[in-house]
Short mmCIF file of C-alpha atoms in Angstrom, two decimals:
data_model
loop_
_atom_site.label_atom_id
_atom_site.label_comp_id
_atom_site.label_asym_id
_atom_site.label_seq_id
_atom_site.Cartn_x
_atom_site.Cartn_y
_atom_site.Cartn_z
CA MET Y 1 -56.97 -25.63 -80.83
CA ALA Y 2 -58.14 -26.88 -84.07
CA THR Y 3 -61.90 -25.31 -82.76
CA THR Y 4 -60.39 -21.94 -82.49
CA PHE Y 5 -58.32 -21.89 -85.72
CA LEU Y 6 -61.65 -22.57 -87.72
CA SER Y 7 -63.10 -20.07 -85.97
CA ALA Y 8 -60.51 -17.46 -86.52
CA LEU Y 9 -60.88 -18.57 -89.61
CA SER Y 10 -64.14 -18.00 -90.17
CA LEU Y 11 -63.87 -14.42 -88.58
CA ALA Y 12 -61.27 -13.46 -90.93
CA LEU Y 13 -63.21 -14.27 -94.51
CA LEU Y 14 -66.76 -12.54 -93.03
CA LEU Y 15 -64.59 -9.97 -92.21
CA SER Y 16 -62.98 -10.43 -95.73
CA SER Y 17 -66.38 -10.66 -97.57
CA ALA Y 18 -67.59 -7.65 -95.08
CA SER Y 19 -64.64 -5.58 -96.52
CA ALA Y 20 -65.78 -6.05 -100.28
CA TYR Y 21 -68.96 -4.77 -99.57
CA LYS Y 22 -67.88 -1.50 -98.34
CA GLY Y 23 -67.21 0.40 -101.70
CA GLY Y 24 -69.57 -1.55 -103.47
CA SER Y 25 -72.96 0.75 -104.58
CA TRP Y 26 -75.43 -1.64 -103.50
CA GLN Y 27 -77.78 -0.55 -100.63
CA GLN Y 28 -81.60 -1.33 -100.22
CA GLY Y 29 -83.47 0.45 -102.21
CA GLU Y 30 -81.30 2.68 -104.45
CA CYS Y 31 -81.85 1.30 -107.71
CA ASP Y 32 -85.90 0.48 -107.18
CA ILE Y 33 -85.56 3.57 -109.00
CA THR Y 34 -89.46 3.95 -111.54
CA ARG Y 35 -87.99 6.91 -113.09
CA ILE Y 36 -84.75 7.95 -114.94
CA ASN Y 37 -83.43 11.13 -116.97
CA ALA Y 38 -81.59 12.18 -119.08
CA MET Y 39 -79.73 14.94 -117.05
CA GLU Y 40 -77.09 17.76 -118.44
CA PRO Y 41 -75.26 19.12 -115.86
CA SER Y 42 -75.91 21.55 -112.79
CA PHE Y 43 -73.09 22.70 -111.70
CA ARG Y 44 -70.93 25.10 -113.70
CA LEU Y 45 -67.58 26.85 -112.46
CA GLN Y 46 -65.99 29.59 -114.70
CA SER Y 47 -61.95 29.01 -113.83
CA GLU Y 48 -59.32 31.39 -116.31
CA GLY Y 49 -58.16 28.87 -118.36
CA GLY Y 50 -61.39 27.42 -119.03
CA VAL Y 51 -64.88 25.96 -117.33
CA SER Y 52 -65.92 23.21 -115.12
CA GLU Y 53 -69.00 21.15 -115.20
CA PHE Y 54 -70.39 18.97 -113.10
CA TRP Y 55 -73.73 16.69 -112.79
CA ASP Y 56 -75.42 16.33 -110.11
CA HIS Y 57 -74.24 13.39 -108.33
CA ASN Y 58 -77.25 13.30 -105.50
CA ALA Y 59 -79.38 12.14 -108.14
CA ASN Y 60 -81.30 8.67 -107.89
CA ASP Y 61 -79.43 7.54 -111.48
CA PHE Y 62 -76.04 8.14 -109.89
CA GLN Y 63 -76.51 6.73 -107.00
CA CYS Y 64 -77.55 3.89 -108.29
CA ALA Y 65 -75.11 3.38 -110.23
CA GLY Y 66 -72.52 4.60 -107.53
CA VAL Y 67 -71.05 7.26 -109.97
CA SER Y 68 -70.84 11.47 -110.28
CA LEU Y 69 -69.28 12.87 -113.73
CA HIS Y 70 -68.21 16.13 -115.01
CA ARG Y 71 -66.70 18.05 -118.27
CA HIS Y 72 -63.71 20.40 -118.51
CA THR Y 73 -63.45 22.29 -121.00
CA ILE Y 74 -59.77 23.51 -121.05
CA ARG Y 75 -58.88 26.41 -123.47
CA THR Y 76 -55.40 26.75 -125.50
CA ARG Y 77 -52.77 27.24 -123.47
CA GLY Y 78 -54.96 25.93 -119.95
CA LEU Y 79 -53.59 23.79 -117.90
CA LEU Y 80 -55.77 21.37 -115.64
CA LEU Y 81 -53.54 22.01 -112.09
CA PRO Y 82 -51.85 18.84 -110.49
CA VAL Y 83 -55.46 17.08 -108.09
CA TYR Y 84 -55.94 13.44 -106.96
CA HIS Y 85 -59.41 12.09 -106.17
CA ASN Y 86 -61.42 9.46 -104.23
CA ALA Y 87 -61.92 7.52 -106.44
CA PRO Y 88 -60.61 5.71 -109.85
CA MET Y 89 -61.34 7.82 -113.15
CA LEU Y 90 -62.08 7.10 -117.23
CA VAL Y 91 -61.54 10.30 -119.11
CA TYR Y 92 -63.02 10.67 -122.47
CA VAL Y 93 -60.92 13.25 -124.58
CA LEU Y 94 -63.83 14.72 -126.77
CA GLN Y 95 -62.07 17.31 -128.51
CA GLY Y 96 -58.71 18.76 -129.03
CA SER Y 97 -55.36 17.51 -128.41
CA GLY Y 98 -52.57 17.72 -125.63
CA ILE Y 99 -50.28 16.41 -122.49
CA TYR Y 100 -50.82 15.25 -119.43
CA GLY Y 101 -48.96 13.65 -116.58
CA VAL Y 102 -50.35 10.78 -114.46
CA THR Y 103 -47.45 11.09 -111.17
CA ILE Y 104 -47.32 7.72 -109.28
CA SER Y 105 -45.90 8.18 -105.41
CA GLY Y 106 -42.35 6.13 -105.60
CA CYS Y 107 -41.82 5.37 -109.42
CA PRO Y 108 -38.70 7.44 -110.79
CA GLU Y 109 -38.74 10.11 -112.66
CA THR Y 110 -37.45 8.89 -115.86
CA PHE Y 111 -37.94 11.94 -118.65
CA GLU Y 112 -34.98 14.28 -117.96
CA SER Y 113 -33.60 17.50 -119.63
CA PRO Y 114 -29.12 17.09 -119.84
CA GLN Y 115 -27.40 19.10 -116.92
CA GLN Y 116 -25.47 22.12 -118.29
CA SER Y 117 -21.38 22.19 -116.60
CA PRO Y 118 -20.38 25.91 -117.75
CA GLU Y 119 -16.63 24.63 -119.15
CA GLY Y 120 -14.43 26.19 -116.02
CA LEU Y 121 -17.02 25.49 -113.42
CA ARG Y 122 -17.23 22.55 -111.66
CA SER Y 123 -21.00 23.23 -110.33
CA GLN Y 124 -23.73 21.84 -112.57
CA LYS Y 125 -26.61 23.32 -113.43
CA ILE Y 126 -29.55 20.22 -112.38
CA GLY Y 127 -31.51 19.66 -115.62
CA ASP Y 128 -35.62 19.20 -114.98
CA ARG Y 129 -36.74 15.86 -113.91
CA HIS Y 130 -40.49 14.25 -113.60
CA GLN Y 131 -42.63 11.35 -114.57
CA GLN Y 132 -43.33 10.55 -118.46
CA ILE Y 133 -45.93 12.20 -120.19
CA GLY Y 134 -48.02 10.99 -122.48
CA PHE Y 135 -50.33 12.81 -125.65
CA LEU Y 136 -53.77 13.45 -125.76
CA LYS Y 137 -56.03 13.31 -128.72
CA LYS Y 138 -59.85 13.03 -129.36
CA GLY Y 139 -60.89 9.58 -128.73
CA ASP Y 140 -58.16 8.95 -125.83
CA VAL Y 141 -59.65 7.01 -122.88
CA VAL Y 142 -57.51 7.46 -119.75
CA ALA Y 143 -57.56 5.28 -116.83
CA ILE Y 144 -56.37 6.94 -113.61
CA ARG Y 145 -56.48 5.13 -110.00
CA ALA Y 146 -57.43 6.77 -106.81
CA GLY Y 147 -55.46 8.56 -105.19
CA ASP Y 148 -52.89 9.05 -108.46
CA ALA Y 149 -52.06 13.20 -108.98
CA HIS Y 150 -52.54 13.68 -112.51
CA TRP Y 151 -52.69 17.18 -114.31
CA ALA Y 152 -53.23 18.40 -118.14
CA TYR Y 153 -52.50 21.24 -120.50
CA ASN Y 154 -53.95 21.83 -123.39
CA ASN Y 155 -50.93 22.57 -126.73
CA GLY Y 156 -53.28 22.95 -129.49
CA ASP Y 157 -55.28 24.93 -130.83
CA GLN Y 158 -58.96 24.29 -130.16
CA ASP Y 159 -60.22 23.29 -126.70
CA LEU Y 160 -59.97 20.34 -125.23
CA VAL Y 161 -62.56 18.66 -124.53
CA VAL Y 162 -62.84 15.63 -121.19
CA VAL Y 163 -65.70 13.90 -120.06
CA VAL Y 164 -64.37 12.37 -116.78
CA LEU Y 165 -66.54 9.19 -115.05
CA GLN Y 166 -65.49 8.39 -111.26
CA ASP Y 167 -66.01 4.99 -109.54
CA ASN Y 168 -66.62 6.51 -106.20
CA SER Y 169 -68.41 3.27 -105.37
CA ASN Y 170 -64.95 1.53 -105.80
CA ASN Y 171 -63.24 -0.45 -103.09
CA ALA Y 172 -60.78 1.75 -103.53
CA ASN Y 173 -62.45 4.51 -102.32
CA GLN Y 174 -62.90 3.98 -98.48
CA LEU Y 175 -64.89 6.97 -97.78
CA ASP Y 176 -68.39 7.51 -98.47
CA GLN Y 177 -69.94 8.53 -102.22
CA ASN Y 178 -69.37 12.07 -102.30
CA PRO Y 179 -67.05 13.27 -105.42
CA ARG Y 180 -63.88 14.42 -103.82
CA SER Y 181 -61.09 15.77 -105.77
CA PHE Y 182 -57.58 17.14 -104.20
CA PHE Y 183 -55.61 20.09 -105.61
CA LEU Y 184 -51.85 20.50 -105.04
CA ALA Y 185 -52.17 23.99 -106.30
CA GLY Y 186 -54.07 26.75 -106.79
CA ASN Y 187 -57.82 27.81 -105.20
CA PRO Y 188 -60.69 25.20 -107.27
CA ASN Y 189 -62.89 26.50 -105.24
CA TRP Y 190 -62.77 30.40 -105.23
CA GLY Y 191 -65.42 30.52 -108.68
CA GLN Y 192 -67.31 28.15 -106.34
CA GLU Y 193 -67.22 30.49 -103.44
CA GLN Y 194 -67.82 33.89 -105.41
CA GLN Y 195 -71.50 32.19 -107.19
CA LYS Y 196 -72.18 31.21 -103.22
CA GLU Y 197 -71.68 34.99 -102.83
CA GLN Y 198 -73.59 36.18 -105.65
CA ARG Y 199 -76.50 34.14 -104.32
CA ARG Y 200 -77.00 35.23 -101.21
CA PHE Y 201 -76.17 39.19 -102.52
CA HIS Y 202 -79.24 38.13 -104.70
CA GLY Y 203 -81.11 36.13 -101.80
CA GLU Y 204 -81.23 33.25 -103.50
CA ARG Y 205 -81.36 29.83 -101.54
CA ARG Y 206 -80.02 27.03 -103.75
CA HIS Y 207 -79.15 24.02 -102.08
CA ASP Y 208 -75.26 23.11 -102.61
CA GLN Y 209 -75.14 19.05 -101.57
CA ALA Y 210 -74.91 18.17 -105.16
CA GLN Y 211 -71.71 19.99 -105.74
CA HIS Y 212 -68.26 18.70 -106.36
CA GLU Y 213 -66.22 18.99 -103.37
CA PHE Y 214 -62.20 19.79 -103.71
CA GLY Y 215 -59.84 22.03 -102.23
CA ASN Y 216 -56.18 22.71 -102.44
CA VAL Y 217 -54.79 19.89 -99.38
CA PHE Y 218 -52.07 22.54 -98.75
CA LYS Y 219 -54.59 25.05 -97.25
CA GLY Y 220 -54.80 23.93 -94.09
CA MET Y 221 -51.51 23.15 -93.11
CA SER Y 222 -49.29 26.21 -91.39
CA VAL Y 223 -47.01 27.97 -93.32
CA GLU Y 224 -44.36 26.72 -90.54
CA SER Y 225 -44.60 23.72 -91.46
CA LEU Y 226 -44.95 23.68 -95.02
CA ALA Y 227 -41.90 25.55 -94.78
CA GLU Y 228 -39.82 23.38 -92.91
CA ALA Y 229 -41.03 19.58 -94.64
CA PHE Y 230 -40.34 21.44 -97.92
CA ASP Y 231 -36.75 23.14 -96.95
CA VAL Y 232 -37.79 27.00 -98.17
CA ASP Y 233 -38.98 29.80 -97.14
CA VAL Y 234 -42.15 30.80 -95.62
CA GLU Y 235 -42.89 33.12 -98.69
CA THR Y 236 -42.22 30.12 -100.57
CA ALA Y 237 -44.03 28.23 -98.34
CA ARG Y 238 -47.00 30.79 -98.53
CA LYS Y 239 -47.78 30.79 -101.78
CA LEU Y 240 -48.08 26.54 -101.97
CA GLN Y 241 -51.49 27.82 -100.28
CA SER Y 242 -52.16 29.61 -103.03
CA GLU Y 243 -54.44 31.60 -101.21
CA ASN Y 244 -55.38 34.91 -102.69
CA ASP Y 245 -55.06 33.00 -106.56
CA GLU Y 246 -58.13 33.94 -108.52
CA ARG Y 247 -57.66 31.59 -111.19
CA GLY Y 248 -59.62 28.73 -110.42
CA MET Y 249 -58.54 24.97 -111.00
CA ILE Y 250 -57.76 25.39 -115.12
CA VAL Y 251 -55.34 28.05 -115.02
CA ILE Y 252 -53.38 30.25 -118.40
CA VAL Y 253 -49.68 29.39 -119.05
CA ALA Y 254 -48.88 32.67 -120.51
CA LYS Y 255 -45.53 31.82 -122.47
CA GLY Y 256 -46.63 27.74 -122.99
CA LEU Y 257 -45.86 25.30 -120.81
CA GLN Y 258 -41.88 24.09 -120.95
CA VAL Y 259 -41.57 20.48 -120.00
CA ILE Y 260 -39.67 17.27 -121.34
CA LYS Y 261 -41.53 14.81 -123.58
CA PRO Y 262 -40.51 12.93 -126.50
CA PRO Y 263 -41.26 13.50 -130.25
CA LEU Y 264 -45.31 12.63 -131.09
CA ARG Y 265 -44.89 9.17 -132.25
CA GLU Y 266 -48.50 7.81 -131.35
CA SER Y 267 -48.79 5.20 -133.56
CA GLU Y 268 -45.40 3.71 -132.31
CA ARG Y 269 -46.66 4.02 -128.19
CA GLU Y 270 -50.50 2.66 -129.58
CA SER Y 271 -48.31 -0.60 -130.91
CA ARG Y 272 -46.75 -1.60 -127.79
CA GLU Y 273 -47.36 -5.50 -126.33
CA PHE Y 274 -47.23 -5.67 -123.11
CA ASN Y 275 -46.65 -9.61 -121.64
CA GLY Y 276 -47.66 -8.69 -117.43
CA ILE Y 277 -43.89 -9.76 -116.91
CA ASP Y 278 -41.88 -6.61 -117.05
CA GLU Y 279 -44.43 -4.49 -116.96
CA THR Y 280 -44.75 -2.69 -113.41
CA ILE Y 281 -46.99 -0.11 -112.24
CA CYS Y 282 -44.56 2.62 -113.25
CA SER Y 283 -44.55 1.64 -116.80
CA THR Y 284 -47.81 0.53 -117.13
CA LYS Y 285 -49.94 1.11 -120.34
CA ASN Y 286 -53.09 4.09 -119.08
CA LYS Y 287 -54.30 4.66 -122.21
CA VAL Y 288 -55.96 3.27 -125.70
CA ASN Y 289 -57.55 5.73 -128.31
CA VAL Y 290 -61.50 4.01 -129.41
CA ASP Y 291 -61.42 6.42 -132.21
CA SER Y 292 -60.36 4.18 -135.24
CA PRO Y 293 -62.87 2.87 -137.13
CA SER Y 294 -60.56 -0.47 -136.88
CA ARG Y 295 -61.18 -0.53 -133.52
CA ALA Y 296 -65.00 -1.93 -133.79
CA ALA Y 297 -65.52 -5.04 -132.20
CA ILE Y 298 -69.13 -5.44 -134.20
CA TYR Y 299 -69.46 -3.99 -137.33
CA ASN Y 300 -72.07 -3.20 -139.40
CA PRO Y 301 -71.40 -1.13 -143.13
CA GLN Y 302 -75.24 -0.88 -143.18
CA ALA Y 303 -76.00 0.08 -138.95
CA GLY Y 304 -72.86 1.71 -137.34
CA ARG Y 305 -70.16 -0.46 -135.40
CA PHE Y 306 -69.59 -0.80 -131.75
CA ALA Y 307 -66.08 -0.47 -129.90
CA THR Y 308 -65.03 -1.63 -126.55
CA VAL Y 309 -62.11 -0.96 -124.23
CA ASN Y 310 -61.95 -3.71 -121.16
CA SER Y 311 -59.18 -5.30 -118.98
CA PHE Y 312 -58.19 -7.41 -122.11
CA THR Y 313 -57.19 -4.17 -124.15
CA LEU Y 314 -55.93 -2.32 -121.43
CA PRO Y 315 -55.14 -4.13 -118.30
CA LEU Y 316 -55.27 -1.23 -115.73
CA LEU Y 317 -58.44 -1.44 -116.44
CA GLN Y 318 -58.63 -4.99 -113.87
CA PHE Y 319 -56.98 -2.74 -110.77
CA ILE Y 320 -59.66 -0.16 -111.07
CA GLN Y 321 -62.54 -2.74 -112.07
CA LEU Y 322 -63.95 0.51 -115.20
CA SER Y 323 -64.87 -0.89 -118.57
CA PHE Y 324 -65.40 1.62 -121.66
CA ALA Y 325 -67.60 1.27 -125.37
CA LYS Y 326 -68.06 3.95 -128.23
CA GLY Y 327 -70.78 3.08 -130.88
CA THR Y 328 -72.10 4.67 -133.53
CA LEU Y 329 -75.57 4.12 -135.65
CA HIS Y 330 -76.27 5.46 -138.91
CA ARG Y 331 -79.27 7.05 -139.60
CA ASN Y 332 -82.47 5.43 -137.92
CA ALA Y 333 -80.06 2.52 -137.52
CA ILE Y 334 -80.95 0.29 -133.92
CA MET Y 335 -79.03 -1.38 -131.29
CA GLY Y 336 -81.19 -4.23 -130.71
CA ALA Y 337 -83.08 -4.79 -127.01
CA HIS Y 338 -80.18 -6.09 -124.70
CA TRP Y 339 -78.45 -5.35 -121.66
CA LEU Y 340 -75.55 -5.76 -119.46
CA MET Y 341 -75.41 -8.22 -117.57
CA ASN Y 342 -72.60 -7.22 -114.65
CA ALA Y 343 -72.10 -3.67 -114.86
CA HIS Y 344 -73.54 -0.40 -114.85
CA SER Y 345 -74.13 1.34 -117.59
CA ILE Y 346 -73.28 5.97 -118.01
CA LEU Y 347 -74.09 7.14 -121.59
CA TYR Y 348 -73.19 10.40 -123.18
CA ILE Y 349 -74.19 11.12 -126.58
CA THR Y 350 -71.44 12.84 -128.16
CA ARG Y 351 -72.85 13.50 -131.73
CA GLY Y 352 -76.49 13.65 -133.22
CA ASP Y 353 -79.51 12.46 -131.07
CA LYS Y 354 -81.09 8.81 -130.26
CA PHE Y 355 -84.45 7.49 -128.93
CA ILE Y 356 -84.09 5.03 -126.04
CA GLN Y 357 -86.22 2.65 -124.41
CA VAL Y 358 -85.07 1.79 -120.47
CA VAL Y 359 -87.29 -0.94 -118.92
CA ASN Y 360 -87.21 -2.60 -115.46
CA HIS Y 361 -87.38 -5.85 -113.70
CA LYS Y 362 -90.96 -4.87 -113.50
CA GLY Y 363 -91.65 -4.57 -116.62
CA GLN Y 364 -92.30 -1.13 -116.37
CA ALA Y 365 -90.56 1.89 -118.91
CA VAL Y 366 -88.49 4.06 -116.12
CA PHE Y 367 -86.75 6.14 -119.74
CA GLU Y 368 -88.81 6.55 -123.56
CA GLY Y 369 -87.14 9.43 -125.32
CA GLN Y 370 -85.04 10.88 -126.89
CA VAL Y 371 -81.15 11.35 -125.51
CA ARG Y 372 -79.31 14.44 -127.44
CA GLU Y 373 -75.90 14.99 -127.47
CA GLY Y 374 -74.61 16.18 -124.45
CA GLN Y 375 -76.79 14.98 -121.95
CA VAL Y 376 -76.32 11.74 -119.67
CA LEU Y 377 -78.26 8.60 -119.59
CA VAL Y 378 -77.46 5.85 -116.33
CA VAL Y 379 -78.96 2.88 -117.75
CA PRO Y 380 -78.82 0.28 -114.43
CA GLN Y 381 -77.68 -3.10 -114.53
CA ASN Y 382 -79.60 -5.67 -116.33
CA PHE Y 383 -81.89 -2.89 -117.41
CA ALA Y 384 -83.37 -3.44 -120.91
CA VAL Y 385 -82.41 -0.96 -122.94
CA LEU Y 386 -83.43 -0.59 -126.43
CA LYS Y 387 -81.67 2.68 -128.92
CA GLN Y 388 -82.43 4.15 -132.15
CA ALA Y 389 -80.81 6.88 -134.21
CA GLY Y 390 -82.54 10.10 -135.50
CA GLU Y 391 -82.29 11.04 -138.41
CA GLN Y 392 -78.97 12.70 -137.92
CA GLY Y 393 -77.38 9.58 -136.74
CA CYS Y 394 -75.87 9.35 -133.50
CA GLU Y 395 -72.49 8.55 -131.43
CA TRP Y 396 -71.43 7.89 -128.06
CA VAL Y 397 -69.67 6.88 -125.40
CA GLU Y 398 -70.80 3.86 -122.68
CA PHE Y 399 -69.14 4.61 -118.89
CA GLN Y 400 -68.77 0.78 -117.70
CA THR Y 401 -68.55 -0.03 -113.59
CA ASN Y 402 -67.12 -3.15 -114.82
CA ALA Y 403 -63.38 -4.31 -115.78
CA ASN Y 404 -65.30 -6.44 -118.50
CA ALA Y 405 -68.68 -5.83 -118.97
CA MET Y 406 -70.28 -8.22 -120.58
CA ILE Y 407 -73.78 -7.91 -122.87
CA ASN Y 408 -76.60 -10.24 -123.51
CA THR Y 409 -79.35 -9.40 -126.38
CA LEU Y 410 -82.95 -9.98 -126.51
CA SER Y 411 -82.97 -9.80 -130.11
CA GLY Y 412 -80.23 -10.88 -133.24
CA ARG Y 413 -77.99 -14.07 -134.42
CA THR Y 414 -76.48 -14.23 -130.47
CA SER Y 415 -79.61 -13.43 -128.43
CA ALA Y 416 -81.21 -15.30 -124.96
CA LEU Y 417 -84.35 -15.49 -127.27
CA ARG Y 418 -82.63 -17.73 -130.65
CA GLY Y 419 -80.83 -20.01 -127.43
CA LEU Y 420 -84.71 -21.76 -126.59
CA PRO Y 421 -85.78 -24.11 -128.46
CA VAL Y 422 -88.72 -23.77 -131.03
CA ASP Y 423 -91.25 -24.59 -128.85
CA VAL Y 424 -90.62 -23.14 -125.66
CA VAL Y 425 -91.05 -19.52 -127.83
CA ALA Y 426 -94.29 -20.76 -129.57
CA ASN Y 427 -95.96 -22.10 -125.92
CA ALA Y 428 -94.27 -18.52 -124.00
CA TYR Y 429 -95.83 -16.43 -126.38
CA GLN Y 430 -98.97 -18.67 -127.52
CA ILE Y 431 -97.78 -18.40 -131.62
CA SER Y 432 -97.07 -21.05 -133.97
CA ARG Y 433 -93.73 -22.53 -134.80
CA GLU Y 434 -94.31 -20.92 -137.89
CA GLU Y 435 -94.57 -17.28 -136.20
CA ALA Y 436 -91.92 -18.52 -133.46
CA GLU Y 437 -88.99 -20.02 -136.11
CA THR Y 438 -89.59 -16.21 -137.15
CA LEU Y 439 -89.19 -14.63 -134.44
CA LYS Y 440 -85.85 -16.25 -133.33
CA ASN Y 441 -84.39 -16.28 -137.22
CA SER Y 442 -85.59 -13.00 -138.45
CA ARG Y 443 -82.84 -11.20 -137.67
CA ARG Y 444 -79.41 -12.52 -138.74
CA GLU Y 445 -77.42 -9.96 -137.30
CA THR Y 446 -75.59 -9.79 -133.85
CA LEU Y 447 -76.64 -6.03 -131.91
CA LEU Y 448 -76.72 -3.18 -134.96
CA PHE Y 449 -79.40 -3.14 -137.52
CA SER Y 450 -80.38 -1.76 -140.52
CA ALA Y 451 -83.86 -0.04 -140.03
CA ASN Y 452 -86.74 -1.61 -142.00
CA ARG Y 453 -89.34 0.18 -141.43
CA PRO Y 454 -90.78 4.18 -140.84
CA GLN Y 455 -88.36 5.22 -137.75
CA THR Y 456 -90.06 4.29 -134.08
CA ARG Y 457 -92.78 6.76 -132.89
CA ARG Y 458 -90.28 9.12 -130.56
CA VAL Y 459 -91.48 10.39 -127.50
CA ALA Y 460 -89.80 13.56 -125.98
CA SER Y 461 -87.98 13.02 -122.69
CA ALA Y 462 -88.57 14.29 -119.31
#
């Protein structure tokens, strides 16, 4: 019996170990790349209320990291229709303001309007009830679990622009690594179908494999079943399918969106502390703002600042296994050579440009060139990277594929070289002890350095 128990236990451990890799991005050869590229969106989809742009998730860089990336530009009074995805997401608000909601099945509708009871009548008019709503502003980072339906609305006076990373290799995704979006309304792929028709009309042959996959989940269900499930008439059930809706995935709300929302007191909301005891999945904080200079984890007045968001800052990130960082470099300033120990990094340039060098384990420069505003660069785990801002300085954000991405430096006060004995450094590089001491101690900063000499030679990116 003991032998049988041990055998069963061994099998269980083996299966659990295997399942731990089910959602992982690792496959032999996926990250054995000799070239990475600064990339821009490869596919653009126009909607009534804005535009959605998608990067090619089949590119080797994204396949190595196991992620995909897209960007929504939502016009004033534009509503991104309710949708859920097959993998967890991090959303960064690049511009504008608005409101959003994340619907978690089983959680109560805590926002409600007062019920009205006309005098002298027994019947009551039922007020609206829905789950909580949050406010969006520039610099917000929002974490969304796989399968949680969410929506966003632009109630501001300028475009609301959000950059979205979807972690398709996450264990929460039991499908393949193709990004999938399950819309609860509208006809989101209408514009995509129109583009295909236009290409066929013009005789173009373009491979559509790289396109993000999405559709209305109600469209595949029978009208009769929907009418029965919702206890509504057939005509109402047919509208759920949005068969002839030509507005796309972002629609215009002509009279403005009427929802129940509390007064905007972001400062109070941001200062709330959570002790992990009275907090449940229904009340878990899912947003933090990284724009304030006071949030910097590393700050050098002559060079810039670097802020991080991890599971200690936002506990929900421990669940979805993602983290985030935002950096600012002044003119010609340098972010010293470093590598991430436990995560891939997906860099998105938000302002200016910078020169980046990335080196793999073979000592090959897999990237050396300029990355400008709006472009994305994937830096695989453990690949060494060096960054230098251009003449106008640079700001960027990083999506990282670990709840607590850890950085190691090659130069500076806390670097790997600084921790080595002088004799090890001298013999490793065949230099004198004096030169080794200079090499170890020349930089007293931690990670962000001001430029002490003319700008590094720039090489145009491919």
